[in-house]
mmCIF file of C-alpha atoms in Angstrom:
data_model
loop_
_atom_site.group_PDB
_atom_site.id
_atom_site.type_symbol
_atom_site.label_atom_id
_atom_site.label_comp_id
_atom_site.label_asym_id
_atom_site.label_seq_id
_atom_site.Cartn_x
_atom_site.Cartn_y
_atom_site.Cartn_z
ATOM 1 C CA LYS A 1 -14.939 34.619 59.402
ATOM 2 C CA ALA A 2 -16.653 34.842 56.289
ATOM 3 C CA ASP A 3 -14.254 37.399 54.774
ATOM 4 C CA LYS A 4 -11.274 34.460 55.704
ATOM 5 C CA ALA A 5 -13.230 31.374 53.816
ATOM 6 C CA ALA A 6 -14.212 33.421 50.764
ATOM 7 C CA LEU A 7 -11.147 34.833 50.491
ATOM 8 C CA GLY A 8 -9.605 30.920 50.853
ATOM 9 C CA SER A 9 -11.789 30.040 47.367
ATOM 10 C CA LYS A 10 -9.692 33.355 45.650
ATOM 11 C CA VAL A 11 -7.453 32.764 43.083
ATOM 12 C CA SER A 12 -4.534 35.891 42.617
ATOM 13 C CA CYS A 13 -5.038 38.165 40.035
ATOM 14 C CA SER A 14 -1.247 36.895 38.327
ATOM 15 C CA LEU A 15 -2.339 33.384 38.747
ATOM 16 C CA PHE A 16 -5.299 33.195 37.166
ATOM 17 C CA GLU A 17 -3.663 35.764 34.176
ATOM 18 C CA GLU A 18 -0.772 32.776 34.068
ATOM 19 C CA LYS A 19 -3.240 30.363 33.365
ATOM 20 C CA MET A 20 -5.410 32.460 30.878
ATOM 21 C CA GLU A 21 -2.125 32.596 28.912
ATOM 22 C CA ARG A 22 -0.664 29.345 28.888
ATOM 23 C CA LEU A 23 -4.769 28.375 27.649
ATOM 24 C CA ASP A 24 -4.468 31.082 24.734
ATOM 25 C CA GLU A 25 -1.528 29.305 23.637
ATOM 26 C CA ARG A 26 -2.634 26.134 23.729
ATOM 27 C CA MET A 27 -6.116 27.237 21.860
ATOM 28 C CA GLN A 28 -3.475 28.763 19.209
ATOM 29 C CA GLU A 29 -1.413 25.379 18.950
ATOM 30 C CA MET A 30 -4.986 23.558 18.815
ATOM 31 C CA GLN A 31 -6.113 25.950 16.003
ATOM 32 C CA SER A 32 -2.751 25.706 13.848
ATOM 33 C CA GLN A 33 -2.981 21.881 14.256
ATOM 34 C CA ILE A 34 -6.670 21.804 12.435
ATOM 35 C CA SER A 35 -5.613 24.099 10.122
ATOM 36 C CA GLY A 36 -2.492 22.173 8.959
ATOM 37 C CA GLN A 37 -4.609 18.512 9.552
ATOM 38 C CA LYS A 38 -7.613 20.875 6.711
ATOM 39 C CA GLN A 39 -4.714 21.958 4.402
ATOM 40 C CA HIS A 40 -3.467 18.147 3.950
ATOM 41 C CA TRP A 41 -7.020 17.329 3.614
ATOM 42 C CA ASN A 42 -7.681 19.868 0.647
ATOM 43 C CA GLN A 43 -4.155 18.526 -0.500
ATOM 44 C CA MET A 44 -5.021 14.527 -0.166
ATOM 45 C CA GLN A 45 -8.979 15.628 -1.500
ATOM 46 C CA GLN A 46 -6.977 17.275 -4.895
ATOM 47 C CA GLN A 47 -4.738 14.400 -5.158
ATOM 48 C CA PHE A 48 -7.621 12.080 -5.099
ATOM 49 C CA SER A 49 -9.840 14.265 -7.626
ATOM 50 C CA ASP A 50 -6.884 14.338 -9.800
ATOM 51 C CA ALA A 51 -5.787 10.653 -10.382
ATOM 52 C CA MET A 52 -10.102 9.835 -10.382
ATOM 53 C CA GLU A 53 -9.707 12.350 -13.561
ATOM 54 C CA GLY A 54 -6.670 10.540 -15.138
ATOM 55 C CA LYS A 55 -8.706 6.824 -14.626
ATOM 56 C CA LEU A 56 -11.222 6.030 -17.302
ATOM 57 C CA ASP A 57 -14.522 4.465 -16.505
ATOM 58 C CA ARG A 58 -15.902 1.434 -17.510
ATOM 59 C CA LEU A 59 -18.579 2.497 -19.594
ATOM 60 C CA GLU A 60 -14.991 4.061 -21.733
ATOM 61 C CA LEU A 61 -13.262 1.229 -20.930
ATOM 62 C CA LYS A 62 -16.189 -1.228 -22.773
ATOM 63 C CA ALA A 63 -16.572 1.151 -25.519
ATOM 64 C CA PHE A 64 -12.739 0.896 -25.972
ATOM 65 C CA ARG A 65 -12.724 -3.156 -25.875
ATOM 66 C CA ASN A 66 -15.689 -3.377 -28.488
ATOM 67 C CA GLN A 67 -13.669 -0.749 -30.954
ATOM 68 C CA MET A 68 -10.387 -3.151 -29.954
ATOM 69 C CA GLU A 69 -12.073 -6.306 -30.685
ATOM 70 C CA GLU A 70 -13.807 -4.766 -33.998
ATOM 71 C CA THR A 71 -10.423 -3.670 -35.007
ATOM 72 C CA TRP A 72 -8.959 -7.404 -34.311
ATOM 73 C CA ASN A 73 -11.431 -9.351 -35.865
ATOM 74 C CA ARG A 74 -11.771 -7.256 -39.320
ATOM 75 C CA ASN A 75 -7.730 -7.396 -39.337
ATOM 76 C CA MET A 76 -8.274 -11.415 -38.774
ATOM 77 C CA GLU A 77 -10.545 -11.760 -41.703
ATOM 78 C CA ASP A 78 -8.358 -9.667 -43.823
ATOM 79 C CA LEU A 79 -5.505 -12.061 -42.650
ATOM 80 C CA GLU A 80 -7.638 -14.943 -43.787
ATOM 81 C CA ASN A 81 -8.713 -13.487 -47.135
ATOM 82 C CA ARG A 82 -5.322 -12.461 -47.879
ATOM 83 C CA LEU A 83 -3.918 -16.272 -47.041
ATOM 84 C CA MET A 84 -6.957 -17.683 -49.093
ATOM 85 C CA ARG A 85 -6.365 -15.695 -52.384
ATOM 86 C CA ASP A 86 -2.667 -16.439 -51.752
ATOM 87 C CA SER A 87 -2.883 -20.142 -51.268
ATOM 88 C CA ALA A 88 -5.571 -20.240 -54.777
ATOM 89 C CA ALA A 89 -2.886 -18.209 -56.736
ATOM 90 C CA GLY A 90 -0.509 -20.305 -55.587
ATOM 91 C CA ILE A 91 -3.119 -23.534 -56.651
ATOM 92 C CA ARG A 92 -3.614 -22.013 -59.984
ATOM 93 C CA LYS A 93 0.166 -21.463 -60.688
#
């Protein structure tokens, strides 16, 4: 009786091997998916890094803005001086 009870809880070798093969296939599928996700993550990280390298940070923009304002103010002063000289020359004539 003890052998019959023990036999009922046993699994056949063929069934065990079949289930282990299916488990191995599933593990390979999951490993492939994880590898694909990792590759996609690396691509996204590279794209983000490339995009960030192409952007100017706020300090660079502030320096550029200051330079543009200085250039603008100088050009406006030159223009005003030229207009004053031209109008003063016109009055003298």
